[in-house]
XYZ file of N, CA and C in Angstrom:
519
model
N -20.565 17.867 -9.781
C -21.879 18.150 -10.047
C -22.219 18.113 -11.617
N -21.396 18.727 -12.284
C -21.444 18.770 -13.712
C -21.604 17.317 -14.364
N -20.831 16.487 -13.918
C -20.748 15.049 -14.431
C -21.933 14.053 -13.999
N -22.287 14.581 -12.783
C -23.460 13.752 -12.175
C -24.779 14.279 -12.983
N -24.923 15.540 -13.207
C -25.990 16.050 -14.020
C -25.898 15.532 -15.434
N -24.763 15.401 -16.035
C -24.679 14.903 -17.447
C -25.057 13.361 -17.559
N -24.545 12.758 -16.426
C -25.024 11.295 -16.312
C -26.511 11.173 -16.290
N -26.995 11.890 -15.368
C -28.550 11.808 -15.270
C -29.097 12.201 -16.675
N -28.678 13.120 -17.274
C -29.295 13.313 -18.692
C -29.298 12.329 -19.490
N -27.976 11.616 -19.619
C -28.047 10.558 -20.386
C -28.772 9.352 -19.943
N -29.104 9.182 -18.739
C -29.762 8.018 -18.136
C -31.280 8.287 -18.660
N -31.786 9.663 -18.618
C -33.061 9.998 -19.007
C -33.261 9.697 -20.514
N -32.234 10.149 -21.240
C -32.368 9.845 -22.733
C -32.434 8.381 -23.034
N -31.602 7.733 -22.241
C -31.667 6.209 -22.531
C -32.968 5.660 -22.076
N -33.501 6.094 -21.034
C -34.777 5.513 -20.677
C -35.850 5.932 -21.702
N -35.662 6.989 -22.128
C -36.649 7.618 -23.176
C -36.586 6.700 -24.444
N -35.351 6.317 -24.865
C -35.185 5.472 -26.066
C -35.810 3.992 -25.757
N -35.407 3.554 -24.537
C -36.022 2.211 -24.206
C -37.506 2.139 -24.185
N -38.112 3.171 -23.560
C -39.552 3.302 -23.623
C -40.127 3.433 -24.922
N -39.414 4.183 -25.937
C -39.805 4.291 -27.197
C -39.869 2.820 -27.906
N -38.754 2.217 -27.678
C -38.780 0.872 -28.208
C -39.708 -0.119 -27.714
N -40.146 -0.035 -26.455
C -41.273 -0.737 -25.827
C -42.592 -0.437 -26.566
N -42.736 0.922 -26.604
C -44.038 1.348 -27.364
C -44.178 0.855 -28.713
N -43.033 0.829 -29.441
C -43.057 0.322 -30.872
C -43.387 -1.260 -30.812
N -42.802 -1.891 -29.969
C -43.110 -3.498 -29.873
C -44.538 -3.491 -29.448
N -44.951 -2.783 -28.574
C -46.475 -2.984 -28.061
C -47.394 -2.582 -29.292
N -46.983 -1.736 -30.051
C -47.871 -1.305 -31.205
C -47.700 -2.404 -32.291
N -46.534 -3.090 -32.495
C -46.486 -4.209 -33.350
C -47.342 -5.253 -32.859
N -47.162 -5.508 -31.579
C -47.965 -6.711 -31.070
C -49.466 -6.515 -31.092
N -49.891 -5.242 -31.010
C -51.316 -4.943 -31.087
C -51.782 -5.296 -32.469
N -51.076 -4.723 -33.449
C -51.479 -5.027 -34.847
C -51.553 -6.634 -35.051
N -50.482 -7.328 -34.578
C -50.410 -8.744 -34.788
C -51.680 -9.404 -34.075
N -52.069 -8.960 -32.895
C -53.263 -9.554 -32.177
C -54.571 -9.248 -33.056
N -54.558 -8.030 -33.658
C -55.783 -7.719 -34.451
C -55.821 -8.770 -35.696
N -54.672 -8.972 -36.336
C -54.483 -9.757 -37.578
C -54.830 -11.158 -37.124
N -54.542 -11.652 -35.943
C -54.973 -13.017 -35.309
C -56.417 -12.972 -35.164
N -56.926 -12.033 -34.710
C -58.478 -11.989 -34.578
C -59.286 -12.095 -35.832
N -58.745 -11.418 -36.965
C -59.303 -11.390 -38.247
C -59.011 -12.918 -38.829
N -57.933 -13.486 -38.603
C -57.641 -14.838 -39.108
C -58.518 -15.783 -38.401
N -58.758 -15.712 -37.048
C -59.623 -16.615 -36.469
C -61.076 -16.597 -36.993
N -61.494 -15.360 -37.151
C -62.916 -15.136 -37.866
C -62.936 -15.790 -39.139
N -61.883 -15.569 -40.078
C -61.882 -16.187 -41.358
C -61.669 -17.772 -41.206
N -61.025 -18.216 -40.301
C -60.955 -19.656 -40.045
C -62.353 -20.298 -39.644
N -62.963 -19.592 -38.923
C -64.305 -20.087 -38.444
C -65.269 -20.006 -39.721
N -65.108 -18.999 -40.595
C -66.021 -19.056 -41.810
C -65.775 -20.298 -42.694
N -64.352 -20.558 -42.759
C -63.970 -21.657 -43.600
C -64.333 -22.961 -43.059
N -64.425 -23.092 -41.654
C -64.966 -24.277 -40.969
C -66.322 -24.360 -41.114
N -67.128 -23.403 -41.082
C -68.651 -23.416 -41.422
C -68.824 -23.867 -42.800
N -68.124 -23.335 -43.847
C -68.163 -23.677 -45.061
C -67.982 -25.167 -45.368
N -66.861 -25.675 -44.668
C -66.627 -27.077 -44.926
C -67.679 -27.990 -44.143
N -68.176 -27.638 -43.089
C -69.182 -28.359 -42.319
C -70.355 -28.358 -43.093
N -70.694 -27.179 -43.686
C -71.945 -27.184 -44.408
C -71.981 -28.120 -45.674
N -70.752 -28.098 -46.329
C -70.627 -28.931 -47.375
C -70.741 -30.505 -47.049
N -70.047 -30.723 -45.983
C -70.012 -32.246 -45.412
C -71.541 -32.555 -44.960
N -72.132 -31.576 -44.394
C -73.603 -31.810 -43.952
C -74.545 -31.910 -45.244
N -74.290 -31.285 -46.216
C -75.071 -31.372 -47.367
C -74.866 -32.655 -48.129
N -73.568 -33.054 -48.079
C -73.199 -34.512 -48.658
C -73.855 -35.598 -47.925
N -73.897 -35.424 -46.498
C -74.416 -36.374 -45.595
C -75.960 -36.486 -45.867
N -76.732 -35.391 -45.975
C -78.085 -35.280 -46.208
C -78.388 -35.887 -47.665
N -77.601 -35.609 -48.590
C -77.909 -36.092 -49.986
C -77.709 -37.588 -50.073
N -76.634 -38.094 -49.276
C -76.403 -39.533 -49.225
C -77.612 -40.135 -48.402
N -77.946 -39.605 -47.403
C -79.141 -40.290 -46.669
C -80.421 -40.280 -47.504
N -80.753 -39.229 -48.239
C -81.806 -39.104 -49.197
C -81.728 -40.053 -50.197
N -80.459 -40.256 -50.973
C -80.292 -41.285 -51.917
C -80.609 -42.588 -51.465
N -79.984 -42.947 -50.229
C -80.136 -44.319 -49.753
C -81.559 -44.624 -49.454
N -82.368 -43.652 -48.835
C -83.725 -43.832 -48.710
C -84.558 -43.980 -49.945
N -84.149 -43.201 -51.037
C -84.789 -43.405 -52.229
C -84.504 -44.712 -52.878
N -83.272 -45.134 -52.687
C -82.841 -46.443 -53.316
C -83.724 -47.577 -52.766
N -84.047 -47.364 -51.436
C -84.763 -48.380 -50.808
C -86.190 -48.326 -50.914
N -86.699 -47.389 -51.808
C -87.972 -47.238 -52.125
C -88.852 -46.529 -50.958
N -88.165 -45.800 -50.062
C -88.770 -45.110 -49.010
C -89.277 -43.795 -49.622
N -90.622 -43.492 -49.202
C -91.349 -42.281 -49.697
C -90.578 -41.044 -48.928
N -89.891 -40.145 -49.795
C -89.357 -38.973 -49.125
C -90.253 -37.872 -48.896
N -89.973 -37.092 -47.885
C -90.636 -35.840 -47.565
C -91.832 -35.960 -46.513
N -92.114 -37.269 -46.217
C -93.063 -37.462 -45.195
C -92.897 -38.376 -44.084
N -93.550 -38.134 -42.860
C -93.342 -39.145 -41.857
C -91.778 -39.054 -41.289
N -91.234 -40.227 -41.049
C -89.857 -40.254 -40.476
C -88.842 -39.786 -41.322
N -89.136 -39.731 -42.829
C -87.987 -39.320 -43.665
C -88.048 -37.813 -43.626
N -89.162 -37.230 -43.379
C -89.155 -35.659 -43.122
C -88.283 -35.340 -41.848
N -88.741 -36.234 -40.797
C -88.148 -35.919 -39.541
C -86.470 -36.077 -39.594
N -86.073 -37.130 -40.419
C -84.452 -37.268 -40.477
C -84.060 -36.104 -41.258
N -84.675 -35.552 -42.286
C -84.123 -34.506 -42.964
C -84.091 -33.202 -42.030
N -85.219 -33.032 -41.272
C -85.289 -31.872 -40.512
C -84.202 -31.978 -39.350
N -83.867 -33.144 -38.743
C -82.992 -33.277 -37.714
C -81.487 -33.025 -38.215
N -81.294 -33.380 -39.540
C -80.035 -33.190 -40.182
C -79.831 -31.611 -40.287
N -80.927 -30.851 -40.626
C -80.906 -29.542 -40.704
C -80.476 -28.873 -39.319
N -81.179 -29.410 -38.224
C -81.016 -28.829 -36.968
C -79.547 -29.009 -36.424
N -79.062 -30.284 -36.754
C -77.593 -30.524 -36.296
C -76.669 -29.572 -37.063
N -76.990 -29.406 -38.374
C -76.125 -28.489 -39.154
C -76.060 -27.051 -38.606
N -77.409 -26.573 -38.357
C -77.427 -25.167 -37.720
C -76.715 -25.083 -36.416
N -76.990 -26.124 -35.591
C -76.297 -26.069 -34.341
C -74.708 -26.064 -34.522
N -74.287 -26.858 -35.411
C -72.755 -26.996 -35.574
C -72.399 -25.639 -36.001
N -73.011 -25.067 -36.963
C -72.646 -23.614 -37.560
C -72.595 -22.572 -36.347
N -73.527 -22.623 -35.515
C -73.644 -21.718 -34.409
C -72.448 -21.966 -33.412
N -72.171 -23.240 -33.198
C -71.073 -23.565 -32.225
C -69.714 -22.938 -32.968
N -69.487 -23.427 -34.175
C -68.225 -22.891 -34.718
C -68.014 -21.433 -34.707
N -69.265 -20.689 -35.116
C -69.323 -19.198 -35.295
C -69.074 -18.627 -33.682
N -69.664 -19.058 -32.699
C -69.518 -18.707 -31.339
C -68.026 -18.850 -30.942
N -67.508 -19.970 -31.242
C -66.191 -20.358 -30.801
C -65.191 -19.403 -31.505
N -65.293 -19.131 -32.839
C -64.479 -18.185 -33.506
C -64.606 -16.779 -33.064
N -65.867 -16.325 -32.777
C -66.047 -15.041 -32.199
C -65.555 -14.815 -30.956
N -65.571 -15.804 -29.902
C -64.968 -15.636 -28.669
C -63.437 -15.556 -28.691
N -62.848 -16.360 -29.506
C -61.388 -16.264 -29.765
C -60.995 -14.997 -30.199
N -61.748 -14.529 -31.256
C -61.364 -13.330 -31.851
C -61.548 -12.058 -30.889
N -62.635 -12.202 -30.137
C -62.649 -11.224 -28.982
C -61.543 -11.142 -28.016
N -61.128 -12.305 -27.659
C -59.792 -12.423 -26.834
C -58.576 -11.835 -27.505
N -58.486 -12.139 -28.767
C -57.360 -11.521 -29.556
C -57.572 -9.933 -29.476
N -58.713 -9.489 -29.685
C -58.937 -8.058 -29.783
C -58.729 -7.345 -28.482
N -59.093 -8.012 -27.311
C -58.823 -7.576 -26.124
C -57.288 -7.438 -25.826
N -56.586 -8.397 -26.247
C -55.146 -8.321 -26.185
C -54.540 -7.370 -27.127
N -55.169 -7.187 -28.327
C -54.726 -5.897 -29.044
C -54.902 -4.673 -28.394
N -56.138 -4.398 -27.669
C -56.365 -3.299 -26.894
C -55.340 -3.030 -25.828
N -54.998 -4.189 -25.033
C -54.104 -4.058 -24.075
C -52.720 -3.629 -24.532
N -52.230 -4.292 -25.763
C -50.942 -3.762 -26.375
C -51.049 -2.344 -26.701
N -52.161 -1.975 -27.385
C -52.377 -0.613 -27.756
C -52.243 0.487 -26.587
N -52.879 0.168 -25.558
C -52.765 0.844 -24.308
C -51.343 0.988 -23.831
N -50.687 -0.108 -23.793
C -49.348 -0.168 -23.260
C -48.454 0.791 -24.226
N -48.699 0.674 -25.508
C -47.959 1.463 -26.354
C -48.054 2.932 -26.023
N -49.287 3.398 -25.785
C -49.671 4.867 -25.605
C -48.999 5.244 -24.080
N -49.022 4.368 -23.227
C -48.423 4.594 -21.914
C -46.829 4.716 -22.065
N -46.267 3.868 -22.848
C -44.842 3.867 -23.036
C -44.399 5.080 -23.676
N -45.238 5.528 -24.690
C -44.957 6.674 -25.473
C -45.037 7.907 -24.647
N -45.825 7.927 -23.771
C -46.197 9.151 -22.828
C -44.991 9.110 -21.811
N -44.609 7.986 -21.360
C -43.446 7.896 -20.497
C -42.135 8.205 -21.048
N -42.082 7.895 -22.337
C -40.846 8.283 -23.212
C -40.802 9.819 -23.227
N -41.934 10.203 -23.655
C -41.942 11.838 -23.765
C -41.627 12.569 -22.438
N -42.053 11.983 -21.273
C -41.802 12.499 -20.060
C -40.203 12.383 -19.744
N -39.493 11.244 -20.088
C -38.180 10.995 -19.962
C -37.326 11.996 -20.702
N -37.831 12.279 -21.959
C -37.153 13.145 -22.883
C -37.255 14.581 -22.409
N -38.416 14.976 -21.863
C -38.468 16.192 -21.208
C -37.573 16.305 -19.933
N -37.596 15.312 -19.184
C -36.746 15.377 -17.948
C -35.193 15.538 -18.343
N -34.902 14.767 -19.504
C -33.574 14.776 -19.839
C -33.091 16.304 -20.492
N -34.181 16.924 -21.107
C -33.798 18.321 -21.631
C -33.887 19.349 -20.595
N -34.486 19.090 -19.275
C -34.447 19.936 -18.262
C -33.068 19.816 -17.482
N -32.448 18.899 -17.551
C -31.075 18.663 -16.907
C -30.106 19.560 -17.457
N -29.468 20.513 -16.666
C -28.386 21.351 -17.025
C -27.197 21.225 -16.465
N -26.198 20.341 -17.045
C -24.903 20.136 -16.227
C -24.235 21.514 -15.894
N -24.298 22.509 -16.731
C -23.634 23.766 -16.470
C -24.269 24.409 -15.170
N -25.530 24.430 -15.149
C -26.158 24.979 -13.944
C -25.960 24.154 -12.708
N -25.763 22.960 -12.878
C -25.505 22.134 -11.531
C -24.053 22.462 -11.271
N -23.235 22.440 -12.129
C -21.901 23.026 -11.867
C -21.734 24.322 -11.028
N -22.374 25.134 -11.752
C -22.461 26.571 -11.103
C -22.950 26.634 -9.852
N -24.205 25.918 -9.578
C -24.868 25.821 -8.311
C -23.886 25.242 -7.305
N -23.112 24.224 -7.646
C -22.052 23.494 -6.907
C -21.022 24.542 -6.493
N -20.581 25.162 -7.424
C -19.330 26.164 -7.203
C -19.759 27.208 -6.346
N -21.029 27.768 -6.407
C -21.466 28.943 -5.630
C -21.701 28.349 -4.235
N -22.207 27.150 -3.963
C -22.313 26.571 -2.756
C -20.978 26.393 -2.073
N -20.122 25.867 -2.826
C -18.691 25.580 -2.316
C -17.984 27.007 -2.067
N -18.135 28.015 -2.966
C -17.661 29.213 -2.621
C -18.158 29.864 -1.438
N -19.446 29.842 -1.250
C -20.001 30.384 -0.016
C -19.461 29.775 1.100
N -19.328 28.364 1.224
C -18.796 27.587 2.236
C -17.198 27.928 2.424
N -16.576 28.160 1.534
C -15.069 28.491 1.535
C -15.193 29.958 2.183
N -15.993 30.832 1.811
C -15.930 32.151 2.309
C -16.325 32.255 3.753
N -17.224 31.397 4.192
C -17.574 31.396 5.680
C -16.489 30.846 6.423
N -15.868 29.807 5.923
C -14.627 29.293 6.629
C -13.469 30.328 6.557
N -13.336 31.180 5.698
C -12.284 32.031 5.625
C -12.511 33.147 6.561
N -13.774 33.605 6.620
C -14.314 34.577 7.569
C -14.094 34.151 8.945
N -14.402 32.905 9.366
C -14.303 32.484 10.712
C -12.861 32.310 11.071
N -12.137 32.005 10.017
C -10.613 31.816 10.224
C -10.083 33.292 10.543
N -10.520 34.314 9.840
C -9.955 35.622 10.024
C -10.364 36.105 11.428
N -11.714 35.835 11.717
C -12.227 36.204 13.017
C -11.418 35.603 14.204
N -10.933 34.314 14.000
C -10.190 33.487 15.098
C -8.868 34.141 15.098
N -8.267 34.545 14.087
C -7.013 35.288 14.090
C -7.134 36.531 14.867
N -8.028 37.293 14.540
C -8.239 38.629 15.374
C -8.394 38.399 16.828
N -9.093 37.473 17.027
C -9.399 37.148 18.566
C -8.229 36.718 19.220
N -7.530 35.860 18.454
C -6.143 35.261 19.059
C -5.187 36.508 19.218
N -5.164 37.420 18.191
C -4.245 38.475 18.330
C -4.609 39.370 19.394
N -5.923 39.625 19.705
C -6.397 40.559 20.597
C -6.159 39.970 21.983
N -6.646 38.701 22.147
C -6.459 38.156 23.441
C -5.063 37.697 23.813
N -4.366 37.408 22.724
C -2.797 36.898 22.985
C -2.053 38.177 23.421
N -2.445 39.406 23.045
C -1.671 40.597 23.407
C -2.003 41.087 24.905
N -3.291 40.806 25.090
C -3.817 41.223 26.476
C -3.712 40.255 27.516
N -3.258 39.028 27.408
C -3.091 38.126 28.409
C -1.690 38.200 29.084
């Protein structure tokens, strides 16, 4: 009983260490997912900046080409072309921003999941540590000895009664 209890205590301690490790890894993964979310948002901003520059260059090139051909700028179809270029630029900016925001939200959801897993593992590790602390090999050994002693005492008493009965009935038969 002593060694069985001691083994249980070591198993509980081992489980607590394992859960602690898992909690640490989940915490690291949570931070990593948050960094990924921030990086995704920054990449989206960079894409918007690059797209804005490219759209500005395209608009300037279109304006220069129309001016070089003697087209009157700012009225009629030239104004419509400029306005449509601005609308396309705004739509592309919105799409890039929405995609980056969705991807970052997914990363943040994963970060929350990892954080929750870390909390659960830490709680389980604490419970396993408490369980290991509550195991007393000496108490188990004493309990086992008392149970065995009681059993041996009952067997000895039964044996003594059998001897007395044998002696009594053996003499009277």
